[in-house]
Coordinates of C-alpha atoms in Angstrom, one line a residue:
Q1 CA -10.0 5.4 4.2
V2 CA -7.4 4.2 1.7
Q3 CA -4.7 2.3 3.7
L4 CA -1.4 0.6 2.7
V5 CA 0.9 -1.5 4.6
E6 CA 4.1 -2.4 3.1
S7 CA 6.2 -5.5 4.0
G8 CA 9.2 -7.3 2.7
G9 CA 12.4 -4.9 3.1
G10 CA 15.5 -5.8 4.6
L11 CA 19.3 -5.9 4.5
V12 CA 21.0 -8.2 1.5
H13 CA 24.0 -8.2 -0.1
L14 CA 25.5 -6.8 -3.1
G15 CA 23.2 -8.5 -6.4
A16 CA 20.6 -9.9 -4.2
S17 CA 17.1 -10.0 -4.8
L18 CA 14.3 -8.7 -2.6
R19 CA 10.3 -8.7 -2.9
L20 CA 8.4 -6.0 -1.6
S21 CA 4.3 -6.1 -0.9
C22 CA 2.1 -3.3 -0.8
A23 CA -1.3 -4.3 0.6
A24 CA -4.5 -2.2 -0.4
S25 CA -7.2 -1.6 1.4
G26 CA -10.5 0.6 1.9
D27 CA -11.5 1.3 -1.9
T28 CA -11.9 -0.2 -5.0
F29 CA -8.8 0.1 -7.1
N30 CA -9.5 -0.3 -10.5
N31 CA -9.1 3.3 -11.7
Y32 CA -6.1 3.8 -9.3
A33 CA -2.3 4.1 -10.1
M34 CA -0.1 2.4 -7.7
G35 CA 3.7 3.1 -7.1
W36 CA 6.8 2.6 -5.3
F37 CA 8.8 5.8 -4.4
R38 CA 12.2 5.8 -2.2
Q39 CA 14.0 8.1 -0.3
A40 CA 17.5 7.7 0.4
P41 CA 19.0 9.5 3.8
G42 CA 19.5 13.3 3.0
K43 CA 17.9 12.8 -0.1
E44 CA 14.6 14.0 -2.0
R45 CA 11.7 11.2 -2.3
E46 CA 12.0 9.7 -5.7
F47 CA 9.9 7.7 -8.2
A48 CA 10.9 4.2 -8.8
A49 CA 8.2 2.3 -10.8
T50 CA 4.3 2.5 -10.9
I51 CA 1.7 0.5 -12.6
S52 CA -2.3 1.3 -13.6
W53 CA -4.1 -1.4 -11.5
A54 CA -7.1 -1.8 -14.7
D55 CA -5.0 -2.6 -17.1
G56 CA -1.4 -3.3 -15.3
I57 CA 0.1 -0.9 -17.7
T58 CA 3.8 0.1 -16.2
Y59 CA 6.1 2.6 -15.9
Y60 CA 9.9 2.8 -14.8
A61 CA 12.3 5.4 -13.4
P62 CA 15.6 4.8 -15.5
S63 CA 17.8 4.1 -12.5
V64 CA 15.4 0.5 -12.1
K65 CA 14.7 -0.7 -15.5
G66 CA 15.1 -4.1 -16.1
R67 CA 16.4 -4.7 -12.8
F68 CA 13.1 -4.0 -10.7
T69 CA 9.1 -5.4 -12.0
I70 CA 5.9 -3.7 -10.4
S71 CA 2.7 -6.2 -10.7
R72 CA -0.3 -6.3 -9.1
D73 CA -2.8 -9.2 -7.8
N74 CA -6.0 -8.1 -8.0
A75 CA -7.7 -10.7 -5.6
K76 CA -5.2 -10.1 -3.2
N77 CA -5.2 -6.2 -3.4
T78 CA -1.6 -6.4 -3.5
V79 CA 1.1 -4.4 -5.4
Y80 CA 4.5 -6.2 -5.5
L81 CA 8.5 -4.8 -6.7
Q82 CA 10.6 -7.6 -7.1
M83 CA 13.8 -6.1 -7.0
N84 CA 16.8 -8.1 -8.8
S85 CA 20.5 -7.1 -9.1
L86 CA 20.4 -5.1 -6.2
I87 CA 23.4 -2.3 -5.5
P88 CA 24.0 -0.3 -3.1
E89 CA 22.7 3.2 -4.2
D90 CA 19.0 1.1 -4.2
T91 CA 19.2 1.4 -0.2
A92 CA 16.5 3.5 0.7
V93 CA 13.1 3.7 2.3
Y94 CA 11.0 2.1 0.0
Y95 CA 7.3 3.6 0.2
C96 CA 3.7 2.5 -1.6
A97 CA 1.8 5.4 -3.0
A98 CA -2.0 5.5 -4.6
R99 CA -3.7 8.0 -6.4
R100 CA -7.0 7.9 -8.4
G101 CA -8.1 8.6 -11.7
I102 CA -4.0 8.8 -13.2
T103 CA -2.2 7.2 -15.9
A104 CA 1.3 4.7 -14.5
Q105 CA 3.6 7.4 -16.6
D106 CA 1.7 10.8 -15.0
M107 CA 1.9 9.2 -11.6
G108 CA 5.6 8.5 -12.6
V109 CA 6.7 12.0 -13.7
D110 CA 4.6 14.1 -11.2
T111 CA 6.0 15.4 -7.9
P112 CA 5.4 12.3 -5.7
W113 CA 4.1 14.9 -3.2
N114 CA 0.7 15.0 -5.2
N115 CA 0.1 11.2 -4.0
P116 CA -2.8 11.4 -1.5
Y117 CA -2.1 7.6 0.2
W118 CA 1.2 6.8 1.4
G119 CA 2.2 3.3 3.4
Q120 CA 4.5 3.7 6.3
G121 CA 7.4 2.5 4.4
T122 CA 9.7 -0.5 4.4
Q123 CA 13.8 -0.1 4.9
V124 CA 16.1 -1.5 2.5
I125 CA 19.8 -2.0 2.5
V126 CA 22.3 -2.7 0.7
S127 CA 25.4 -3.6 1.8
S128 CA 28.9 -4.0 -0.7

């Protein structure tokens, strides 16, 4: 059973940085794409960034491109989301997701609800 555990959220000020972590277990992830999605209050869950575990190819939503960086550590089975230049619009619960047999880009453009594995989420609040 795939398990994803996020950590690293918090309350920060405008312009600050945070790094989120997603520890994955329960399978061999070489054939997976991993992603970070977020859901703000009253809004739909949306894609932020995805990465192909095997080759590290990444894909970003326009709203975060240039500010966020997704990466993975194969030895630790962990995916990271480095978030810089945070703005209040980044306030949301951030979720890690995993999906087997898909590219990073396809995972990003598909509806989030087709991803079978999710973490519990970690809250990020950016104050102005």
